[in-house]
Coordinates of C-alpha atoms and ligand atoms in Angstrom, one line a residue:
M1 CA -15.9 -24.0 -2.3
L2 CA -13.1 -21.8 -3.6
I3 CA -10.9 -22.7 -6.5
R4 CA -7.3 -21.9 -5.6
I5 CA -6.0 -19.6 -8.3
P6 CA -2.2 -19.3 -8.5
R7 CA -1.2 -15.7 -8.1
G8 CA 1.8 -13.9 -9.4
W9 CA 3.4 -14.0 -6.0
E10 CA 3.6 -17.7 -6.2
L11 CA 6.4 -17.5 -8.7
P12 CA 9.5 -19.6 -7.9
E13 CA 12.2 -17.6 -6.3
S14 CA 14.4 -17.9 -9.4
A15 CA 11.8 -16.1 -11.4
V16 CA 11.5 -13.1 -9.1
T17 CA 15.1 -12.0 -8.5
P18 CA 15.3 -8.3 -9.1
E19 CA 17.4 -7.5 -12.2
A20 CA 18.7 -4.0 -11.6
A21 CA 20.0 -3.8 -8.1
V22 CA 22.6 -1.2 -8.9
M23 CA 20.7 1.7 -10.4
G24 CA 19.1 4.6 -8.8
R25 CA 20.7 3.9 -5.4
R26 CA 19.8 6.4 -2.7
K27 CA 18.1 8.8 -5.1
G28 CA 16.0 11.2 -3.1
L29 CA 17.8 10.7 0.1
G30 CA 19.0 14.3 0.4
L31 CA 15.6 15.8 -0.5
I32 CA 14.8 17.6 2.7
A33 CA 13.1 20.9 1.9
G34 CA 10.5 23.2 3.2
A35 CA 7.0 24.2 2.3
A36 CA 7.7 24.5 -1.4
A37 CA 6.6 20.9 -1.7
L38 CA 3.0 21.4 -2.5
G39 CA 3.5 24.0 -5.2
A40 CA 6.2 21.8 -6.8
F41 CA 3.8 18.9 -6.9
A42 CA 0.9 20.8 -8.3
G43 CA 3.2 22.2 -11.0
R44 CA 4.3 18.7 -12.1
A45 CA 0.8 17.4 -11.9
Q46 CA 0.0 19.0 -15.2
A47 CA 3.2 17.8 -16.8
Q48 CA 2.4 14.2 -16.1
G49 CA 5.4 11.9 -16.2
A50 CA 7.8 14.8 -16.4
P51 CA 10.9 14.4 -14.3
G52 CA 11.2 16.6 -11.3
A53 CA 11.6 16.8 -7.6
M54 CA 8.9 16.4 -5.0
A55 CA 10.6 17.5 -1.9
A56 CA 9.0 17.4 1.6
P57 CA 10.6 17.5 5.1
R58 CA 11.7 14.1 6.4
N59 CA 9.8 12.9 9.4
A60 CA 12.6 11.3 11.4
R61 CA 10.2 9.5 13.8
F62 CA 10.1 6.5 11.6
E63 CA 13.8 5.8 10.8
P64 CA 13.8 2.3 9.2
G65 CA 17.2 1.0 10.4
R66 CA 17.8 -0.4 6.9
D67 CA 19.3 0.8 3.7
I68 CA 16.9 2.3 1.2
T69 CA 16.0 0.0 -1.6
P70 CA 17.4 1.1 -5.0
E71 CA 14.7 3.1 -6.7
R72 CA 14.8 0.9 -9.8
D73 CA 13.9 -2.2 -7.8
A74 CA 11.0 -0.6 -6.0
T75 CA 9.6 0.8 -9.2
T76 CA 10.0 -2.2 -11.5
Y77 CA 9.1 -5.1 -9.3
N78 CA 5.4 -4.6 -8.4
N79 CA 2.1 -6.2 -7.5
F80 CA -0.7 -4.4 -9.3
Y81 CA -3.1 -7.1 -10.5
E82 CA -5.3 -4.7 -12.5
F83 CA -2.4 -4.5 -14.9
G84 CA -1.6 -8.2 -14.8
G85 CA -0.3 -11.0 -12.6
S86 CA 3.5 -10.7 -13.2
K87 CA 5.9 -8.4 -11.3
S88 CA 6.8 -6.6 -14.5
I89 CA 3.6 -4.6 -15.1
Y90 CA 5.4 -1.2 -15.0
P91 CA 5.4 -0.6 -18.8
T92 CA 1.7 -1.4 -19.1
A93 CA 0.9 0.8 -16.1
Q94 CA 2.3 3.9 -17.8
K95 CA -0.9 4.1 -19.8
M96 CA -3.0 4.9 -16.7
P97 CA -3.9 8.6 -16.7
V98 CA -3.4 10.1 -13.2
R99 CA -4.8 13.6 -13.9
P100 CA -7.5 14.7 -13.6
W101 CA -8.2 12.3 -10.6
K102 CA -11.1 12.4 -8.3
V103 CA -11.7 10.7 -5.0
T104 CA -15.3 10.1 -3.7
F105 CA -15.9 10.3 0.1
G106 CA -19.1 8.7 1.3
G107 CA -20.9 6.4 3.7
M108 CA -21.2 7.5 7.3
V109 CA -19.5 10.9 6.9
D110 CA -20.5 14.5 7.5
N111 CA -18.9 15.7 4.3
P112 CA -19.9 13.4 1.4
A113 CA -18.1 14.8 -1.7
T114 CA -16.1 14.0 -4.8
L115 CA -12.9 16.0 -4.6
D116 CA -10.2 16.5 -7.2
I117 CA -6.8 15.3 -6.0
E118 CA -5.5 18.9 -6.2
D119 CA -8.1 20.0 -3.7
I120 CA -7.1 17.1 -1.4
L121 CA -3.5 18.1 -1.6
K122 CA -4.3 21.7 -0.7
R123 CA -5.7 20.5 2.6
V124 CA -2.8 18.3 3.8
T125 CA 0.8 18.8 4.8
L126 CA 3.3 16.7 2.9
E127 CA 6.2 15.0 4.7
E128 CA 8.7 12.3 3.8
R129 CA 8.8 9.0 5.7
V130 CA 11.2 6.1 5.1
L131 CA 9.2 3.0 5.7
R132 CA 9.7 -0.7 5.6
H133 CA 7.2 -2.6 3.4
R134 CA 6.7 -6.4 3.9
C135 CA 4.8 -8.3 1.2
V136 CA 3.0 -11.5 2.3
E137 CA 5.1 -13.3 -0.3
A138 CA 8.1 -12.7 1.9
W139 CA 9.9 -10.0 0.0
A140 CA 10.5 -6.5 1.5
M141 CA 11.7 -3.1 0.6
T142 CA 12.5 0.2 2.3
V143 CA 11.2 3.3 0.5
P144 CA 11.2 7.1 1.1
W145 CA 7.6 7.9 0.6
T146 CA 6.1 11.4 0.3
G147 CA 2.6 11.9 1.6
F148 CA 0.5 12.7 4.6
P149 CA -1.1 10.8 7.6
L150 CA -4.2 8.8 6.7
S151 CA -5.9 10.5 9.6
E152 CA -5.9 13.7 7.5
L153 CA -7.7 12.0 4.6
V154 CA -10.3 10.6 7.0
K155 CA -10.7 14.0 8.6
I156 CA -11.7 15.5 5.2
A157 CA -14.6 13.0 5.0
G158 CA -15.6 13.7 8.7
P159 CA -16.6 10.3 10.0
K160 CA -19.9 10.0 11.9
P161 CA -19.6 8.5 15.4
E162 CA -21.2 5.2 14.3
A163 CA -18.5 4.6 11.6
K164 CA -16.2 1.7 12.5
Y165 CA -14.3 0.9 9.3
V166 CA -12.6 2.8 6.5
V167 CA -12.9 1.2 3.0
F168 CA -10.6 2.0 0.1
E169 CA -11.5 1.3 -3.5
T170 CA -9.0 1.3 -6.3
A171 CA -9.7 2.6 -9.8
T172 CA -11.1 0.2 -12.4
L173 CA -10.2 1.5 -15.9
P174 CA -10.7 -1.4 -18.3
A175 CA -9.3 0.6 -21.3
V176 CA -5.8 0.6 -19.7
M177 CA -6.0 -2.3 -17.2
P178 CA -5.8 -5.6 -19.0
G179 CA -5.8 -7.5 -15.7
L180 CA -9.4 -6.6 -15.2
R181 CA -10.3 -9.2 -17.9
Q182 CA -9.4 -11.9 -15.4
S183 CA -13.0 -12.1 -14.4
W184 CA -12.5 -14.6 -11.6
Y185 CA -11.0 -11.9 -9.4
P186 CA -13.5 -10.0 -7.3
W187 CA -12.9 -6.5 -8.8
P188 CA -12.7 -3.7 -7.8
Y189 CA -9.7 -4.0 -5.4
I190 CA -11.1 -3.2 -2.0
E191 CA -9.1 -2.8 1.2
G192 CA -10.0 -1.5 4.6
C193 CA -9.1 -0.9 8.2
T194 CA -10.7 0.1 11.4
V195 CA -11.2 3.8 12.2
E196 CA -8.7 3.3 15.1
E197 CA -6.1 1.9 12.7
A198 CA -6.7 4.8 10.2
A199 CA -6.2 7.3 13.1
N200 CA -2.8 5.7 14.1
E201 CA 0.1 7.9 13.3
L202 CA 1.8 5.2 11.2
A203 CA -1.0 4.8 8.7
F204 CA 0.0 6.9 5.7
V205 CA -1.2 8.1 2.3
A206 CA 1.6 8.2 -0.3
V207 CA 1.6 10.6 -3.3
G208 CA 5.3 10.3 -4.0
M209 CA 8.4 8.2 -3.6
Y210 CA 12.1 8.8 -3.9
G211 CA 11.4 12.5 -4.0
K212 CA 9.2 12.3 -7.1
P213 CA 5.5 11.9 -7.8
L214 CA 4.3 8.3 -7.3
P215 CA 4.7 6.3 -10.5
Q216 CA 1.6 4.5 -11.9
Q217 CA 2.9 1.1 -11.1
N218 CA 3.3 2.0 -7.4
G219 CA -0.2 3.4 -7.1
A220 CA -0.4 6.9 -8.5
P221 CA -1.7 9.3 -7.7
L222 CA -2.5 8.2 -4.2
R223 CA -2.3 4.9 -2.3
V224 CA -2.5 3.9 1.3
L225 CA 0.3 2.3 3.4
F226 CA 0.0 0.3 6.6
P227 CA 3.7 -0.5 7.3
W228 CA 2.9 -3.0 10.1
K229 CA 0.7 -5.1 7.9
Y230 CA 1.3 -7.3 4.9
G231 CA 1.6 -5.2 1.7
F232 CA -1.7 -6.4 0.2
K233 CA -3.5 -4.0 2.6
A234 CA -1.8 -1.1 0.8
G235 CA -4.4 -0.4 -1.8
K236 CA -3.2 1.6 -4.8
S237 CA -4.7 4.4 -7.0
I238 CA -7.6 5.1 -4.7
V239 CA -10.9 6.5 -6.1
K240 CA -13.3 6.0 -3.2
V241 CA -13.1 6.2 0.6
T242 CA -16.2 5.0 2.4
L243 CA -16.9 5.0 6.2
T244 CA -19.1 2.2 7.4
D245 CA -20.1 0.2 10.4
K246 CA -19.7 -3.1 8.6
R247 CA -16.4 -4.9 8.1
P248 CA -15.7 -4.9 4.3
S249 CA -15.1 -8.0 2.3
T250 CA -11.6 -7.2 1.0
F251 CA -10.1 -8.3 -2.3
W252 CA -7.8 -11.1 -1.3
E253 CA -9.9 -12.2 1.6
G254 CA -12.8 -12.6 -0.9
L255 CA -10.6 -15.0 -2.9
Q256 CA -9.0 -17.0 -0.2
A257 CA -10.0 -15.9 3.4
S258 CA -7.9 -18.7 5.0
E259 CA -4.7 -17.1 3.5
Y260 CA -5.3 -13.4 3.3
G261 CA -7.5 -12.1 6.2
F262 CA -8.8 -8.7 7.1
W263 CA -6.2 -7.9 9.8
A264 CA -3.0 -9.2 8.1
N265 CA -0.6 -7.9 10.7
V266 CA 3.0 -9.1 10.1
N267 CA 4.1 -11.9 12.4
P268 CA 7.1 -14.1 11.8
E269 CA 5.7 -16.8 14.0
V270 CA 2.5 -17.3 12.1
P271 CA 3.3 -19.0 8.8
H272 CA 1.2 -18.5 5.7
P273 CA -0.5 -21.8 5.1
R274 CA 1.9 -22.5 2.2
W275 CA 5.2 -20.9 3.4
S276 CA 7.1 -19.6 6.4
Q277 CA 6.9 -15.9 7.3
A278 CA 10.0 -16.1 9.6
H279 CA 12.3 -14.3 7.1
E280 CA 12.1 -11.8 4.2
R281 CA 14.2 -11.2 1.1
L282 CA 15.2 -7.6 0.6
L283 CA 14.7 -6.2 -2.9
G284 CA 18.0 -5.0 -4.3
S285 CA 20.5 -6.7 -2.1
G286 CA 18.7 -10.0 -2.1
D287 CA 19.7 -10.4 1.6
R288 CA 17.5 -12.7 3.7
V289 CA 16.7 -11.1 7.1
P290 CA 14.5 -12.1 10.0
T291 CA 11.0 -10.7 10.0
K292 CA 9.8 -8.8 13.0
I293 CA 6.4 -8.8 14.6
F294 CA 4.3 -5.8 13.3
N295 CA 7.2 -5.5 10.8
G296 CA 9.2 -3.9 13.6
Y297 CA 6.5 -1.2 14.3
G298 CA 5.0 -2.7 17.5
E299 CA 5.8 0.4 19.6
F300 CA 3.4 2.4 17.5
V301 CA 0.6 -0.1 16.8
A302 CA 0.6 -3.1 19.3
S303 CA -1.9 -1.3 21.6
L304 CA -4.5 -1.2 18.8
Y305 CA -4.9 -5.0 19.3
T306 CA -4.9 -5.6 23.0
N307 CA -8.7 -6.0 23.1
L308 CA -8.9 -8.0 19.9
Q309 CA -7.3 -11.3 21.0
N310 CA -10.2 -13.3 19.6
E311 CA -9.7 -12.0 16.1
R312 CA -7.4 -13.7 13.5
L313 CA -4.9 -10.8 13.7
W314 CA -2.0 -12.3 11.9
A315 CA -3.0 -13.5 8.5
Ligands
MTE1 N1 -3.4 -2.4 -5.0 C1 -4.1 -2.7 -6.1 N2 -5.1 -1.9 -6.5 N3 -3.9 -3.9 -6.8 C2 -2.9 -4.8 -6.4 O1 -2.8 -5.8 -7.0 N4 -1.3 -5.3 -4.7 C3 -0.9 -5.2 -3.3 C4 -0.7 -3.7 -2.9 N5 -1.7 -2.9 -3.4 C5 -2.2 -4.5 -5.2 C6 -2.5 -3.3 -4.5 C7 0.3 -6.0 -2.9 S1 0.1 -7.7 -2.8 C8 1.4 -5.4 -2.5 S2 2.7 -6.3 -1.9 C9 1.7 -4.0 -2.7 O2 0.5 -3.3 -3.3 C10 2.9 -3.8 -3.7 O3 3.2 -2.4 -3.8 P1 4.4 -2.0 -4.7 O4 4.2 -2.5 -6.1 O5 4.4 -0.5 -4.6 O6 5.6 -2.6 -4.1

């Protein structure tokens, strides 16, 4: 029998209103540049935390149809439980070292390896995508991310034909992550998807946002994004990628499977057991807008689920 542990996202609405809606507006919007992106990033990698641009060409296939969330809101209102249960973990998160950073690829793969992030970045092509992000708590943001398709990361590992799932594990660094002391959570933070979902063009790995390297609080130096799913699927600060034929037990599912399932596709008509998912509140403006099925990305992803009608796809 599970004990229900109140989470940070169960704060009353009054406690979570973003405080700085006016700063940083539309930074990074004009950053459309060519192949200089990789070199620029590698240079800044050594100068961790130094200001600088991280330009990559915009992929216009995924235009969001919404205003970009002010940078300050997207980078100061976060969920990253390793650093604590509040939304204001960004000062604490700055202590996480993001270089050097290694990612281990293992399981059912042809190329088991532990690679430095710089080696990974040399093998991929960066682009910018402006994507909607919908948290299960019913807040949402729209962010210009810099990164590369998740399929490119999986290709580095070389999945064997029997692999069915891709599992992502977040860093556990007790010296800088006070949230890990909350021993009732099933650390490490594990998330996962099917190999078909990972191969979908919308699945993304972010290494930057607003034309700059990803800040620690948003999952530096690399995090996954599944824009059609609730945000808890978007594991941050990834250290391990494992291919397997067994569906992983994921972090929130392990705590409360009835509320946070494996599939977690956005659906306004399927309420969370304790609140409606019909609307979402936009960080920054505070506007309340209707939520769309698959977070509005059905044209890209709905076909992934046509043969899975017996699964609990929406929570
Ligand atoms: N990844 C890790 N490692 N730890 C977390 O607590 N929270 C998830 C997801 N990834 C989380 C995580 C949740 S609930 C959301 S909504 C998003 O990160 C929030 O991402 P953001 O802070 O960049 O908005």
